[in-house]
């Protein structure tokens, strides 16, 4: 239960001074509905309102505070829309204060002719004249201290002024309790960090301009966030490890048959990962393991081996893919192997309907199906197993902690969970999003793989590219040709898959080219894929439907049209479709160079040319785009960070990881004084579910 001391923070924003129900809705838009959300609103920047000495030194467009002589008033004529103007000056220049719809009496009193006034606002040039429209502050020189030296600038929404947000934030500071320090005090003082309460004050009501102080405050609050995150994940993980999991021990017979059925040996990384999984499965605790492996590292077999182990132990296993296409691809790989091994596998997606569906569901419940392959819908729909012991989740970033936990519910007894990600995740993100899981790394590709040569080519050289394609298919190679959009959109000058398809068909012959895109009927798409897979067609023109999972080892050329429009992870995934066989492969990134490429697009193409290593690409992606973009926040299980920037503050994340580990090893139930304070931290960040795992939570 949330401790009482935190109640004021979780009260509605309405309870703050100056915030009514209408404004409460505005706050909900930019921050959230509670007092706490206002405190977590990170200012986009600060305005320096210290007195400037001379008007000439103020850059146009910036906010300045100046001491001005009021020269003359020029009220707007009656019934006119013209503004009220007040001419002012200092020794270096003249500026007009401009008020629209101002009250004459009020302005005459506020800025009497001949008087000196301290005026603060934004200076701009209009019609050749310097102006300040509606100054933020106008005070007599002896009242100068009424103008804050520095003011936070908040993200705003229609109908919400910076002043109103600032006032609410100050109100929130008043009700914010000065909570007992939850950080290690030696660490905090070594970093010269303020306390939580002081840090919030430094952010929302800084007494003076002090960039170092506000950065220290931000880092302090950032560390609170990442520590809460790490601690919560670790508590969950510790708890998970204690959750009884059924002991799965197989006799190895099915796995031995798998090895016999394969034309190659497993890689060392596959063997190691398989052993880690087998150890988890017989440990007596529930497995929650992440397998990270670059495209083409061979995750499917790792999954199959684990599932066979479950079947050897007399239970069932499920494999879930994010798309139907991928589910079918997995099924196409696994079904023939399963048949040779002598077990039954089935696929179940939205396409299995009527009698067929009923039959599959019946057999599943009767335990006649050993391995079921489907989409993630398997978990949301009412699919009943006889005895599900292992769930494998493939290619999934968008699968949060809570969803992973909910997997336990299916079929009464908690199933072991194996998650596989294709796009490697930088360590920092892995810690944050998957800190509750054990991690296996498939850091080795099957032998004989050729590196892929990557080149960037301007679209103007399309003719040469097509000649190269002609040569490649002349030698029996197969070529992917990826286009970004489906239908011709002249305005955006998009090379559409359909028109490219027709064009290439003309060039290479009607039956040599296949087309697959997301708007086609499933059956047509499957047929196109099948033609390409069998070699009947040599070129597959496709949209990004082929991004994940498609496996045609004979394909050796990947062409991506308008590569500048794709993200790094996407390009890496696409490129991973080739280089799967023994023949050397290449990837051509066609880009539009008119207008010239932006910096980010240039950087992406450069990285793609320089490396094939998914882990490096993932780090670069994080650097270029930031963590929110890389993982997506909410759905991914990535906590939303207010002050922490997982790239800039990556150092804090590793410290927090160590810190959390140490805390839990010494104070497992968080009962020491620091432990008690840390519980409050968890509640503050609404990690209530983690606290619940404590004995007296
Ligand atoms: P991932 O899912 O990790 O991207 P896949 O599981 O689709 O990769 O495997 C890619 C290709 O590599 C498949 O054609 C698969 O048969 C092959 N493969 C997997 N393991 C090995 C291995 N140990 N040796 C040779 N080829 C392998
Ligand atoms: Mg895969």
PDB file of N, CA and C in Angstrom, residues 49 171 182 314 327 363 384 412 449 496 574 607 610 624 632:
ATOM      1  N   UNK A  49      16.583  35.845 -16.857  1.00  0.00           N
ATOM      2  CA  UNK A  49      15.983  37.171 -16.761  1.00  0.00           C
ATOM      3  C   UNK A  49      16.856  38.153 -16.005  1.00  0.00           C
ATOM      4  N   UNK A 171       3.554  25.344  -6.623  1.00  0.00           N
ATOM      5  CA  UNK A 171       2.576  24.833  -5.661  1.00  0.00           C
ATOM      6  C   UNK A 171       2.870  23.382  -5.314  1.00  0.00           C
ATOM      7  N   UNK A 182      16.942   7.940  -0.070  1.00  0.00           N
ATOM      8  CA  UNK A 182      16.974   6.504  -0.390  1.00  0.00           C
ATOM      9  C   UNK A 182      18.256   6.107  -1.087  1.00  0.00           C
ATOM     10  N   UNK A 314       7.178 -34.642 -21.744  1.00  0.00           N
ATOM     11  CA  UNK A 314       5.768 -35.028 -21.724  1.00  0.00           C
ATOM     12  C   UNK A 314       4.798 -33.866 -21.779  1.00  0.00           C
ATOM     13  N   UNK A 327       4.776 -16.405 -38.460  1.00  0.00           N
ATOM     14  CA  UNK A 327       4.303 -17.640 -37.841  1.00  0.00           C
ATOM     15  C   UNK A 327       4.325 -18.757 -38.885  1.00  0.00           C
ATOM     16  N   UNK A 363      -7.650 -30.960 -30.543  1.00  0.00           N
ATOM     17  CA  UNK A 363      -6.453 -31.793 -30.422  1.00  0.00           C
ATOM     18  C   UNK A 363      -5.446 -31.186 -29.457  1.00  0.00           C
ATOM     19  N   UNK A 384      -6.800 -23.187 -25.345  1.00  0.00           N
ATOM     20  CA  UNK A 384      -6.515 -24.018 -24.182  1.00  0.00           C
ATOM     21  C   UNK A 384      -5.567 -25.165 -24.512  1.00  0.00           C
ATOM     22  N   UNK A 412      -3.124 -22.891 -16.068  1.00  0.00           N
ATOM     23  CA  UNK A 412      -2.983 -23.231 -14.658  1.00  0.00           C
ATOM     24  C   UNK A 412      -1.562 -23.116 -14.174  1.00  0.00           C
ATOM     25  N   UNK A 449      29.156 -18.538 -43.623  1.00  0.00           N
ATOM     26  CA  UNK A 449      28.442 -17.343 -44.050  1.00  0.00           C
ATOM     27  C   UNK A 449      29.429 -16.349 -44.620  1.00  0.00           C
ATOM     28  N   UNK A 496       7.074   3.153 -56.333  1.00  0.00           N
ATOM     29  CA  UNK A 496       6.093   2.216 -55.789  1.00  0.00           C
ATOM     30  C   UNK A 496       6.412   0.802 -56.232  1.00  0.00           C
ATOM     31  N   UNK A 574      16.601  -5.995 -43.128  1.00  0.00           N
ATOM     32  CA  UNK A 574      16.434  -6.288 -44.549  1.00  0.00           C
ATOM     33  C   UNK A 574      17.697  -6.936 -45.099  1.00  0.00           C
ATOM     34  N   UNK A 607      27.010   3.942 -41.721  1.00  0.00           N
ATOM     35  CA  UNK A 607      27.126   2.845 -40.753  1.00  0.00           C
ATOM     36  C   UNK A 607      26.838   1.507 -41.437  1.00  0.00           C
ATOM     37  N   UNK A 610      29.740   0.367 -43.323  1.00  0.00           N
ATOM     38  CA  UNK A 610      30.935   0.050 -42.553  1.00  0.00           C
ATOM     39  C   UNK A 610      30.846  -1.222 -41.730  1.00  0.00           C
ATOM     40  N   UNK A 624      21.784   7.706 -32.571  1.00  0.00           N
ATOM     41  CA  UNK A 624      21.146   8.584 -33.551  1.00  0.00           C
ATOM     42  C   UNK A 624      19.702   8.911 -33.194  1.00  0.00           C
ATOM     43  N   UNK A 632      10.435   2.185 -28.593  1.00  0.00           N
ATOM     44  CA  UNK A 632       9.057   2.597 -28.351  1.00  0.00           C
ATOM     45  C   UNK A 632       8.910   2.544 -26.856  1.00  0.00           C
TER      46      UNK A 632
END
